[in-house]
Tab-separated table of C-alpha atoms in Angstrom:
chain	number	residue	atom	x	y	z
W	1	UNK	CA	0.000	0.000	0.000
W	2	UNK	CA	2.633	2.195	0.976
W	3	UNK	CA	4.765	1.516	-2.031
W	4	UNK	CA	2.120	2.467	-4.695
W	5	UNK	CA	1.243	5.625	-2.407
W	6	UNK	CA	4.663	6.288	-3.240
W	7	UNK	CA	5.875	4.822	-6.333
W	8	UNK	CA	4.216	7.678	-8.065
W	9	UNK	CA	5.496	10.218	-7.170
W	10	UNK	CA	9.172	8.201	-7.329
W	11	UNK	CA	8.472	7.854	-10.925
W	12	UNK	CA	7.474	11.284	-11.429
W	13	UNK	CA	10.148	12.727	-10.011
W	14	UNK	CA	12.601	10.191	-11.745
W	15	UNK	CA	11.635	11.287	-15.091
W	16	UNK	CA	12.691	15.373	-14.412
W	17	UNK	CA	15.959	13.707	-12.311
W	18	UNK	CA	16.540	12.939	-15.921
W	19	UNK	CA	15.503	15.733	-17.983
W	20	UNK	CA	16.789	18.994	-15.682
W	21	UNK	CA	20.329	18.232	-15.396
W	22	UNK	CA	20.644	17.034	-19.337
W	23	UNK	CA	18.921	20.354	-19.712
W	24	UNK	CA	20.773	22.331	-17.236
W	25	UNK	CA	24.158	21.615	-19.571
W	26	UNK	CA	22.234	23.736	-22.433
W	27	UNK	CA	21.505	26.413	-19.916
W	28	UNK	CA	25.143	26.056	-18.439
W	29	UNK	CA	27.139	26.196	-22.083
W	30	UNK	CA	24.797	29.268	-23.053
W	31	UNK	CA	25.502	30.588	-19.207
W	32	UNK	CA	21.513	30.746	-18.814
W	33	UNK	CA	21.944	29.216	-15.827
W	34	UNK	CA	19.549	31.987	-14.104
W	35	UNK	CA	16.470	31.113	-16.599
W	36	UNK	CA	15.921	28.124	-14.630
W	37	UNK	CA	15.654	29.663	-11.721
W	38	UNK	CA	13.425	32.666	-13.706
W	39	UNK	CA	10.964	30.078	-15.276
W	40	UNK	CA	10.610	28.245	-11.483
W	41	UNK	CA	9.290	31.657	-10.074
W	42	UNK	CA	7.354	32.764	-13.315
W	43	UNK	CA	5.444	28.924	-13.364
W	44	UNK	CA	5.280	29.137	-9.746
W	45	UNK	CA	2.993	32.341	-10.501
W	46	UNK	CA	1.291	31.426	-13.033
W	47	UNK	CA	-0.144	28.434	-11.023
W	48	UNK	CA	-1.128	30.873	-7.982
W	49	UNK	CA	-2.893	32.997	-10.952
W	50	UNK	CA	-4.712	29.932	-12.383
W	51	UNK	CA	-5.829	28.493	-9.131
W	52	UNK	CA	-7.448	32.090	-8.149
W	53	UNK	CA	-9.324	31.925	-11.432
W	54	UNK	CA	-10.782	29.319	-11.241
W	55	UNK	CA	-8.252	27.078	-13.754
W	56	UNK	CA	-6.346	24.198	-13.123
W	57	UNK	CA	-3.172	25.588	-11.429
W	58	UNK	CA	-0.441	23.003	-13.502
W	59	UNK	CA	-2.059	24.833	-16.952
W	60	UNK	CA	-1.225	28.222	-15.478
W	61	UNK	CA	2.372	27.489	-14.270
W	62	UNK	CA	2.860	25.840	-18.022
W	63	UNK	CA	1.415	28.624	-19.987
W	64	UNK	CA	2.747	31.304	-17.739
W	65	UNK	CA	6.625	29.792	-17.934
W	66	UNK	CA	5.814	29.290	-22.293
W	67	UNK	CA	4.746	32.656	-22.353
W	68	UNK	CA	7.872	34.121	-20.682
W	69	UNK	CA	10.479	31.929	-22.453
W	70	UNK	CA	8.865	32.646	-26.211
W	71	UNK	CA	8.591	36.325	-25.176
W	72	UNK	CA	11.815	36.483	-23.706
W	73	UNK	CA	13.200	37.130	-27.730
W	74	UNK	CA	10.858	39.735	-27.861
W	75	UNK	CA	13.069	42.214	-25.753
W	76	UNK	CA	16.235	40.206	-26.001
W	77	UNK	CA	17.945	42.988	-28.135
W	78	UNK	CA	17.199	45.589	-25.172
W	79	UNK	CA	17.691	43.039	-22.176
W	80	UNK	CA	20.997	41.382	-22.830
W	81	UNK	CA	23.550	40.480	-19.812
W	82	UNK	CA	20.711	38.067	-18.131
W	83	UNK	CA	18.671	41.005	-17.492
W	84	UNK	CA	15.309	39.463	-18.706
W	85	UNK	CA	15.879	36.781	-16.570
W	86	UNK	CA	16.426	38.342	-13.340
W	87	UNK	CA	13.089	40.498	-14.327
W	88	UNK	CA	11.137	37.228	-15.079
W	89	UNK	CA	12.459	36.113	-11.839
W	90	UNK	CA	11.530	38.774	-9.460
W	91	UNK	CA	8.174	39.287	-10.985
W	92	UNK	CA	7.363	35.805	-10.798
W	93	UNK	CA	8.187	36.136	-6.476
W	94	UNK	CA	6.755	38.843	-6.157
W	95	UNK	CA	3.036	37.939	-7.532
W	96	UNK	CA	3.621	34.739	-6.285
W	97	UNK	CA	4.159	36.052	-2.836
W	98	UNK	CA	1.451	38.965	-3.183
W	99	UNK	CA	-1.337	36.152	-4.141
W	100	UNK	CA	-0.117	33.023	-1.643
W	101	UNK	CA	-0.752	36.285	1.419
W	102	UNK	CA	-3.550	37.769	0.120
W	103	UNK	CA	-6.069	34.504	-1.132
W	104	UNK	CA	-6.535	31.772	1.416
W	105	UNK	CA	-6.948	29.306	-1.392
W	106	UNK	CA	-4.025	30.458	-2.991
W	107	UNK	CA	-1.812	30.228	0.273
W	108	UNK	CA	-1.207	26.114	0.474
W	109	UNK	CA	-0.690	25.837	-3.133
W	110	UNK	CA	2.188	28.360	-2.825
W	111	UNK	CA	4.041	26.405	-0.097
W	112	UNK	CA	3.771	23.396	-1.809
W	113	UNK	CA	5.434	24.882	-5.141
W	114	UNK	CA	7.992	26.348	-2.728
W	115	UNK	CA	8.702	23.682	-0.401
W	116	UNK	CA	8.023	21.353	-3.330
W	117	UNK	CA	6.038	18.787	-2.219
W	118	UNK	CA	6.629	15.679	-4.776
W	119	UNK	CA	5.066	13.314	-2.450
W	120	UNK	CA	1.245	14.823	-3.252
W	121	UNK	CA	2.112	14.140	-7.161
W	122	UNK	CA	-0.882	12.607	-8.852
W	123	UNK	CA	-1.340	10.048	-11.549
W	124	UNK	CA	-2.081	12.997	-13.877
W	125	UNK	CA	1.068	14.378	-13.031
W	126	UNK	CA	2.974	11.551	-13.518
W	127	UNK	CA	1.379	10.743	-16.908
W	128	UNK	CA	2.366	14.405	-18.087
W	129	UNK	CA	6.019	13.505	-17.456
W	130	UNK	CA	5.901	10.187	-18.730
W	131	UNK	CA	4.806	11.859	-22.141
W	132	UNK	CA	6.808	14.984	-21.796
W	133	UNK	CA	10.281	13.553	-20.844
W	134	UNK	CA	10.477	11.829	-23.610
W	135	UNK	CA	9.537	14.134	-26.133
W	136	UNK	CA	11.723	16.778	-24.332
W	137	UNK	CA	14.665	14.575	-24.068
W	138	UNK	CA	13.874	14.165	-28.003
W	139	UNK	CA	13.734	18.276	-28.965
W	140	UNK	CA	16.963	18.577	-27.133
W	141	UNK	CA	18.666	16.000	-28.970
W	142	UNK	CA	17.508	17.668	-32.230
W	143	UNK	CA	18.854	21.234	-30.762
W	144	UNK	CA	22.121	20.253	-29.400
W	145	UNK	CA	24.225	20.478	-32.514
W	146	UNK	CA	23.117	23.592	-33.304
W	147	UNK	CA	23.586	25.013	-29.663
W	148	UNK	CA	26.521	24.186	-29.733
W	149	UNK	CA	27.641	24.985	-32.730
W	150	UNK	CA	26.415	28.559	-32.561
W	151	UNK	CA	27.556	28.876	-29.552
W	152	UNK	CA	31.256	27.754	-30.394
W	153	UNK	CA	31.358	29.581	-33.731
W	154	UNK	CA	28.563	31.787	-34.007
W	155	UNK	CA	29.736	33.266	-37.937
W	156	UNK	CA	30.406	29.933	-38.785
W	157	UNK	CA	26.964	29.309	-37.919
W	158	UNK	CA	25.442	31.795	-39.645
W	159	UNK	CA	27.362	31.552	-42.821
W	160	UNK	CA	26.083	28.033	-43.243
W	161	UNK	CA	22.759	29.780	-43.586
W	162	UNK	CA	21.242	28.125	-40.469
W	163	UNK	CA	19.132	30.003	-38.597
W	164	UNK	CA	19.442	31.144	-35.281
W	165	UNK	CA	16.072	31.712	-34.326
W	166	UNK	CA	14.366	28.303	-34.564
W	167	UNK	CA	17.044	27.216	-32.052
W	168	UNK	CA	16.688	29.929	-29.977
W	169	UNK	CA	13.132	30.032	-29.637
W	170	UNK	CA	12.977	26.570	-29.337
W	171	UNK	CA	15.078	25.829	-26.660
W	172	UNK	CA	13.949	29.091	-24.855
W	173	UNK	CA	10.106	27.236	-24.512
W	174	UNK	CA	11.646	23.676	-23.774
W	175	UNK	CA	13.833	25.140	-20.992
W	176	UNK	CA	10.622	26.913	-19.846
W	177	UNK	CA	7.848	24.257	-20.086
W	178	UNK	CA	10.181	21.441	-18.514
W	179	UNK	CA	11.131	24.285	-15.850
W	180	UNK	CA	7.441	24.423	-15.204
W	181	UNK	CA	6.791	20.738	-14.890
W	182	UNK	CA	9.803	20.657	-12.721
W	183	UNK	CA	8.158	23.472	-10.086
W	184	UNK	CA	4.869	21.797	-10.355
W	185	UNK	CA	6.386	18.444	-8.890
W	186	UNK	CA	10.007	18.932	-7.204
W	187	UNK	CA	9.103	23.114	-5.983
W	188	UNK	CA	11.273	26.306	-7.232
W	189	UNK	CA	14.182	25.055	-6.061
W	190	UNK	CA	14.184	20.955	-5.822
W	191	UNK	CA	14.098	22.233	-9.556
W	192	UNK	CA	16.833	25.006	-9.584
W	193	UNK	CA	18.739	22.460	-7.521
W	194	UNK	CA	18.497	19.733	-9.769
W	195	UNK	CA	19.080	22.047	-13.102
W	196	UNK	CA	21.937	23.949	-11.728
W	197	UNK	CA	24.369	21.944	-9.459
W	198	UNK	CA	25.157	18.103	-11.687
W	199	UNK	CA	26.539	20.349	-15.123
W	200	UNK	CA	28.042	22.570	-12.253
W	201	UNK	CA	30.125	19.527	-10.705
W	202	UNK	CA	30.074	17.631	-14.125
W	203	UNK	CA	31.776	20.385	-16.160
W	204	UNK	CA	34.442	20.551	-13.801
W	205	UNK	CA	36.167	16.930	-14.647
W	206	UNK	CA	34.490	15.900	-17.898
W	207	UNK	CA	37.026	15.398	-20.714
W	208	UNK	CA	34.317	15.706	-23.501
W	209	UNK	CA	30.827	17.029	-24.010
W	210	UNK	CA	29.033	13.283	-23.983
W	211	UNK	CA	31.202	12.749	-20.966
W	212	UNK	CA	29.883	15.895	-19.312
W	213	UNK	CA	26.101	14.893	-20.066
W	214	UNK	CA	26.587	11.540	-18.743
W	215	UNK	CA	28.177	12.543	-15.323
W	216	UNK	CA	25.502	15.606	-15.136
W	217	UNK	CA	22.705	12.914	-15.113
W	218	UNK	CA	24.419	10.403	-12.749
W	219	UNK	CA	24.767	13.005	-10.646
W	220	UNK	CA	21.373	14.065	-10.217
W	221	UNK	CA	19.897	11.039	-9.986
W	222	UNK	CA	22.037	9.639	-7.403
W	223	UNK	CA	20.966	13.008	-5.569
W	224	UNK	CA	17.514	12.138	-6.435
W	225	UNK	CA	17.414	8.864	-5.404
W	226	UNK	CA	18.717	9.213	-2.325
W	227	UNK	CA	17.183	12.814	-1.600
W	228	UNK	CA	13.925	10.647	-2.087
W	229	UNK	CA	14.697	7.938	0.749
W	230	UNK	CA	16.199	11.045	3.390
W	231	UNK	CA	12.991	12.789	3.261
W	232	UNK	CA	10.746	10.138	3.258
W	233	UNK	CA	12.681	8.791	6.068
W	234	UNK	CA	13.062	12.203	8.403
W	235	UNK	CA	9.289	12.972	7.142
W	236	UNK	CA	10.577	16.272	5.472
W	237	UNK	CA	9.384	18.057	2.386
W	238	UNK	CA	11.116	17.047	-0.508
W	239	UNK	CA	12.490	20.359	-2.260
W	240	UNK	CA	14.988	21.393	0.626
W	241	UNK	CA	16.079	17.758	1.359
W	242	UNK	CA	16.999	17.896	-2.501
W	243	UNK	CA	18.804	21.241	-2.229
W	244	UNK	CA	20.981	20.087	0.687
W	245	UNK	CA	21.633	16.663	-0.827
W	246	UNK	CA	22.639	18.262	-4.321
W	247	UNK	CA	24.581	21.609	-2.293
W	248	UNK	CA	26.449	18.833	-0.428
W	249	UNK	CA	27.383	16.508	-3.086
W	250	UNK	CA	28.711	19.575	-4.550
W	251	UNK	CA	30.895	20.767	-1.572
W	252	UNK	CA	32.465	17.308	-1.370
W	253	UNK	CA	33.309	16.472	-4.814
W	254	UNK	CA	34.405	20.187	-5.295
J	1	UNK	CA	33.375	31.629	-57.096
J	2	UNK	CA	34.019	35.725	-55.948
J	3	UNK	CA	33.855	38.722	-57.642
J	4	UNK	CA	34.391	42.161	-56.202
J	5	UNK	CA	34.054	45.540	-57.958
J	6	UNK	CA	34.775	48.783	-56.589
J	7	UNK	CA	33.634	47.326	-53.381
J	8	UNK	CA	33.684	49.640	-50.306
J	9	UNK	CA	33.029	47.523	-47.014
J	10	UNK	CA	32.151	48.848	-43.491
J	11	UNK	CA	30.274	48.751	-40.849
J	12	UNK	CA	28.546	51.841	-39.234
J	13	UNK	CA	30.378	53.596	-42.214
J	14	UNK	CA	32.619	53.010	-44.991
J	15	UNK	CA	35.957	51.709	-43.632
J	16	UNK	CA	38.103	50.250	-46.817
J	17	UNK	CA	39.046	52.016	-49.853
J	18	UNK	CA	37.302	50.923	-53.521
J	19	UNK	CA	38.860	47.250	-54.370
J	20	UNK	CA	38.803	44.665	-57.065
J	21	UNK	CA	38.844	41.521	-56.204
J	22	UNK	CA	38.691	37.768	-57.742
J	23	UNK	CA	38.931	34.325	-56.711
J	24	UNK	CA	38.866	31.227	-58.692
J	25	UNK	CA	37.980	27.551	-57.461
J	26	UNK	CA	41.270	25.784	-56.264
J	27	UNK	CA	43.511	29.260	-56.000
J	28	UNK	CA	44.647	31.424	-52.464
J	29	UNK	CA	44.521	34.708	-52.651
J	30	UNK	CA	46.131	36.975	-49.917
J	31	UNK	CA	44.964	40.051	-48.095
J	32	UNK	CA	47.464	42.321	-46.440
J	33	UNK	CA	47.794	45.725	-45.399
J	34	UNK	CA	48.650	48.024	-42.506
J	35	UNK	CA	46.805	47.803	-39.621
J	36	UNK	CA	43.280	49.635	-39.480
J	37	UNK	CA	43.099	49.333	-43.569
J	38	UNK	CA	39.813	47.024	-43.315
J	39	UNK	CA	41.278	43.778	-44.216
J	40	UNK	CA	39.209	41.837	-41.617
J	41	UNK	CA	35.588	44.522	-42.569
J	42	UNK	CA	36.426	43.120	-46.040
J	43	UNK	CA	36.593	39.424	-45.248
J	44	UNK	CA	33.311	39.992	-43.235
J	45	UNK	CA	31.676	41.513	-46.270
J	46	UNK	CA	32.574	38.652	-47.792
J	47	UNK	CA	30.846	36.709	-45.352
J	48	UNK	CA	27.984	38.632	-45.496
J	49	UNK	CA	28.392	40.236	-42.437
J	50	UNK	CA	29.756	43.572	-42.483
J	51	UNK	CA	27.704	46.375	-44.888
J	52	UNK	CA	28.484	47.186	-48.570
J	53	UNK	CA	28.560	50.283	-49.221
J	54	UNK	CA	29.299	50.919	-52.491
J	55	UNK	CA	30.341	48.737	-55.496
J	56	UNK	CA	29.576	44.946	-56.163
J	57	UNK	CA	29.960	41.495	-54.346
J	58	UNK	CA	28.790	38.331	-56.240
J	59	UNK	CA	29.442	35.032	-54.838
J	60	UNK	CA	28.694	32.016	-56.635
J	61	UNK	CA	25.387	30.637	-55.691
J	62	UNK	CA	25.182	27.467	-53.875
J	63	UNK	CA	28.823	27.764	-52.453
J	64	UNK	CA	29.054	26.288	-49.292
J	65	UNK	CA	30.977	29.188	-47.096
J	66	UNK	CA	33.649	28.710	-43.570
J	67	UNK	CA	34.617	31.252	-41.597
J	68	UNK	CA	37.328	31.684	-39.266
J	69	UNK	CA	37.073	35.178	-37.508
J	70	UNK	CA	40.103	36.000	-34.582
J	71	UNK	CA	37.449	35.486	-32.097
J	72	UNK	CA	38.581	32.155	-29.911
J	73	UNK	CA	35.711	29.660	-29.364
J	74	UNK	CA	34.455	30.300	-25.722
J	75	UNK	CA	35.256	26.661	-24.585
J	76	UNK	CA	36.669	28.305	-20.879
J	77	UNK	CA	34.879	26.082	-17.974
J	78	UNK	CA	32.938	23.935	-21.224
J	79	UNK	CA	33.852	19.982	-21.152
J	80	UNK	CA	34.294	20.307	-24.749
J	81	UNK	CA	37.145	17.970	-26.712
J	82	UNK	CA	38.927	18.672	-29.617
J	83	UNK	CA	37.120	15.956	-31.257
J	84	UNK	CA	34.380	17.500	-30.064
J	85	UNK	CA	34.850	20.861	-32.132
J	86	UNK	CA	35.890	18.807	-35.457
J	87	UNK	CA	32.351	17.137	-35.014
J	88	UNK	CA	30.756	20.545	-34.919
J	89	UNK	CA	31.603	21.649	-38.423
J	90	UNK	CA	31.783	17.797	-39.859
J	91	UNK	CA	35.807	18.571	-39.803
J	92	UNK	CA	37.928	15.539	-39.735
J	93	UNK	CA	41.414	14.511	-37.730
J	94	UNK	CA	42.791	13.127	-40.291
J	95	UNK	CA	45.942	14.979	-40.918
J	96	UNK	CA	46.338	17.209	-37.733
J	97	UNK	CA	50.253	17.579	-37.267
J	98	UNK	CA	51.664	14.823	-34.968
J	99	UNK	CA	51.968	17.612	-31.807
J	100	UNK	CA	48.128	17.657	-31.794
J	101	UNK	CA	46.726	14.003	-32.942
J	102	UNK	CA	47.136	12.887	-29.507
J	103	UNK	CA	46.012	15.947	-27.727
J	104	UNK	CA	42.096	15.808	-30.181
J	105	UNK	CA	40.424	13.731	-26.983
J	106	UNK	CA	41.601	16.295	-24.475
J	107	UNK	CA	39.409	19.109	-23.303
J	108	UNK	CA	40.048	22.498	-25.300
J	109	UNK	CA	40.756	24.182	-22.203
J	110	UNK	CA	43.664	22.354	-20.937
J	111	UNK	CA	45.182	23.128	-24.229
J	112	UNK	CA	48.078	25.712	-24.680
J	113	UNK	CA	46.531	28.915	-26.247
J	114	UNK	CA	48.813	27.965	-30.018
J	115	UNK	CA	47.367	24.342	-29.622
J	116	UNK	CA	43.511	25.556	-28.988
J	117	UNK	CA	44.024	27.833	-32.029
J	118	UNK	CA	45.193	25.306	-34.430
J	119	UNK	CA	42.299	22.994	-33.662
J	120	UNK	CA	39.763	25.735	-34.142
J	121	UNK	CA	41.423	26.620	-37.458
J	122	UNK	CA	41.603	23.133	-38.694
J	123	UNK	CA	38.189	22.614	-37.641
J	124	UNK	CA	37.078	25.790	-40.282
J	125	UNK	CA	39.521	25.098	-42.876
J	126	UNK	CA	38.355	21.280	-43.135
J	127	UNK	CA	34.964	21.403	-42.492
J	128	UNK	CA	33.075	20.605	-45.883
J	129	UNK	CA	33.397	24.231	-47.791
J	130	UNK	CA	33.881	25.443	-51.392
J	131	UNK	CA	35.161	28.897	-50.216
J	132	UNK	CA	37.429	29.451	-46.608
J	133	UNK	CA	37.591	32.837	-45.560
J	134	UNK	CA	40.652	32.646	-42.673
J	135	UNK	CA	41.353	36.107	-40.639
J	136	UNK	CA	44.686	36.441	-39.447
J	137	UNK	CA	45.069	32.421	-39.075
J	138	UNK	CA	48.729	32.414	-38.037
J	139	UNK	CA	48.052	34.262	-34.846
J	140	UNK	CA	49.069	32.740	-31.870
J	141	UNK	CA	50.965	30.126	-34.008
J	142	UNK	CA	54.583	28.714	-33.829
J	143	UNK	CA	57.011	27.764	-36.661
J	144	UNK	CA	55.849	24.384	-36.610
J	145	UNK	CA	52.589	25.093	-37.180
J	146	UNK	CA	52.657	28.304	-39.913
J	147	UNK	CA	54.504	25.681	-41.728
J	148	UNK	CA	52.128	23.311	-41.173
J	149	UNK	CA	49.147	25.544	-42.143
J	150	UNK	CA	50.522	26.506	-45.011
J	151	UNK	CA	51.390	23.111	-45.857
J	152	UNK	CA	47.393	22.388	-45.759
J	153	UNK	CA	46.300	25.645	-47.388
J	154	UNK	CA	48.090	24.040	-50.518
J	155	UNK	CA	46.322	20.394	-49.898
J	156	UNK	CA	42.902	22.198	-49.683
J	157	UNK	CA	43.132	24.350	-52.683
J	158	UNK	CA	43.973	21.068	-54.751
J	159	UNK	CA	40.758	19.455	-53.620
J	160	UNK	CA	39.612	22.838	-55.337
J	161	UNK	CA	38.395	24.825	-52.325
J	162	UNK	CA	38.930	28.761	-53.106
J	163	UNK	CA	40.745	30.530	-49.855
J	164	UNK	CA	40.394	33.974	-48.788
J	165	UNK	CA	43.551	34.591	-46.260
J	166	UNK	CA	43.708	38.299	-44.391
J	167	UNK	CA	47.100	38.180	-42.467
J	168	UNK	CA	50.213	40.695	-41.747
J	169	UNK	CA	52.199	37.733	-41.651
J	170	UNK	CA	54.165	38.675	-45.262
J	171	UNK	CA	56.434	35.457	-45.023
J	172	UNK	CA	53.196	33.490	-44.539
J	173	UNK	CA	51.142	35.074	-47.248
J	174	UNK	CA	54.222	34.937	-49.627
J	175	UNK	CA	54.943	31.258	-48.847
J	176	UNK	CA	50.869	30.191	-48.856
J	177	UNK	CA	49.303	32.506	-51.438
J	178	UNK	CA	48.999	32.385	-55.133
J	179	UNK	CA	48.451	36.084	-55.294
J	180	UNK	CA	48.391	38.977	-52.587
J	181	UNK	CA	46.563	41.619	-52.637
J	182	UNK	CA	47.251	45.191	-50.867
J	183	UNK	CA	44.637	46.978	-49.038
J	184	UNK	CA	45.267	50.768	-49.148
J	185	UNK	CA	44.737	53.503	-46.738
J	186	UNK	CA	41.073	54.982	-47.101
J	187	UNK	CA	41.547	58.555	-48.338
J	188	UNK	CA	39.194	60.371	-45.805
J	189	UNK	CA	37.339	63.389	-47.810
């Protein structure tokens, strides 16, 4: 009984212990690192904004985070240096914060995106990762030639008549949606945690690029894993007991 | 494959003087100058980058263009091989000089600066092109490997690939380049 109360939301979270830190790498080589933690906040306040209306709060966090990554390009020209990102990120608090004190309703769904929860994932949840890992996993695959090639040798790049904005635009939404999915299940920063710190540590010894994806992934979901047992154990929410796993992994190995 | 006329190139304004300029399948031409003439705003008019302002450019159509600007790949911090960068523009190892085949697997920063730059050049000049347009490729080169480059400049124009090489390395343009041609000083009105 208590194994199936739990093997779903092991599952669910397995499938983004795959997907963020493969993804994080991407954000990492185009030092976007602060995006993930921009789309957490920005999905985090969409879902506040859904619930208050009257919507199912996972479709506001998803079309709030799209929104903000495919609009990003819009003012990318005039908010270079990271500067949309911090923006995205602080307005995403800050109306998260304003509607978790100011609607009862709105209050419990904002610690549980917070603290991130992952043991109250659904069925429904975990369904929408089974499909959307996959597919994500499959988009990035597609992109990461390109990312890296324009990020390497960006004339080259563009003298090959590629263009830059299918790529750019593309990633930008998959780094957003699965940064959504991520806060809906694992909280702002189980998420951040997970996208940030394995490329972080995994950069640091890899000797190639494949090498550096592989390590990224063990990484997190050794972290995972055993973040998963420690709270479940010391009946803690998840998200922190993530955070500390991942911020001490990273302290010892660095 | 490239035909210039008259062509002024800049970028928020006109920075070289008029020039003709040709190049034929299979032949390296030269660009030299003094420093500040526009050699590198012509090469990147020639890429398509940088504005024409007056005159005519006609490339070819269909060529298949490479690039190699003085910028250094940003690789600092990235776990990114060698091997890794040849993959990027479909260049292959075959033929690196023997101080760098076994140094392709290692990452590109724990390379000397001279050994980073000759895989990022030999990942331009041999990834599939008709037309390589190389700025200043000798910098941050040794003996070894000018002679080396040059060595491969000839092997590439064989296979029929036109060169473009901007450089104020005279022994090096003399020694790799079929023709040269001089860049004057823009006569400011």
């Amino acid at each position: 009984m208590s194994t199936d109360l739990f093997l779903i939301p092991f599952l669910t979270g397995l499938g983004l212990a795959i997907l963020l830190p493969l993804l994080g790498c991407y954000l990492r080589l185009r030092d976007e690192w602060l995006a993930a933690l921009a789309y957490s906040h920005v999905s985090a306040a969409g879902a506040l904004l859904a619930l208050v209306a009257g919507l199912p709060p996972a479709a506001g966090g998803i079309a709030a985070a799209a929104l903000a990554g495919a609009g990003k390009r819009l003012f990318a020209a005039r908010l270079s240096g990271g500067a949309a990102y911090a923006l995205l990120l602080l307005a995403g608090w800050s109306l998260a914060v304003l509607l978790a004190a100011n609607q009862p309703q709105a209050e419990r769904l904002g610690h549980a995106l917070f603290d991130g929860q992952l043991y109250f994932s659904s069925s429904a949840q975990l369904w929408l990762v089974a499909i959307s890992v996959p597919v994500a996993l499959g988009v990035l695959r597609l992109l990461s030639r390109h990312l890296l090639l324009a990020h390497t040798y960006p004339d080259f790049f563009r003298i090959r008549g590629l263009r830059a904005w299918p790529t750019q635009i593309g990633f930008d939404l998959l780094a957003a949606l699965a940064l959504a999915l991520a806060t809906m299940n694992l909280g702002v920063m189980g998420a951040f945690a997970l996208v940030f710190i394995p490329p972080w540590l995994a950069f640091r010894r890899a000797r190639d690029w494949r090498a550096g994806l592989l390590r990224s992934l063990l990484l997190g979901l050794v972290a995972y894993i055993v973040a998963f047992g420690v709270a479940l154990w010391l009946d803690q929410p998840f998200g922190p007991i993530l955070a500390v796993m991942l911020v001490a992994f990273g302290l010892i190995v660095a | 494959m490239l035909r210039a006329e008259a062509l002024v190139a800049g970028w928020s304004g006109p920075a070289t003087s008029p020039i003709d300029f040709s190049l034929q399948a299979g032949e390296i031409v030269g660009l030299t100058g003094p420093n500040g003439v526009g050699k590198s705003t012509l090469l990147a008019a020639f890429a398509g980058r940088a504005t024409v302002f007056s005159g005519r450019l006609e490339l070819q159509a269909g060529l298949r263009l490479a690039v190699q600007t003085q910028e250094v790949p940003p690789v600092d911090g990235l776990p990114l091989s060698g091997r890794d960068l040849l993959a990027l523009t479909g260049a292959s190892p075959e033929g690196l000089p023997p101080w760098l085949v076994d140094r392709v697997d290692i990452r590109l920063d724990r390379l000397s600066g001279g050994q980073r730059h000759y895989l990022a050049l030999w990942a331009v000049l041999h990834a599939p092109a008709d037309l390589v347009l190389l700025d200043e490729p000798t910098n941050n080169l040794d003996a070894a490997g000018v002679r080396h480059l040059t060595a491969h400049l000839r092997e590439r124009a064989r296979e029929g690939c036109g060169i473009v090489v901007v450089s104020h390395d005279a022994a090096f343009v003399a020694a790799a380049c079929d023709r040269v041609v001089t860049l004057e000083v823009r006569d400011v009105d």
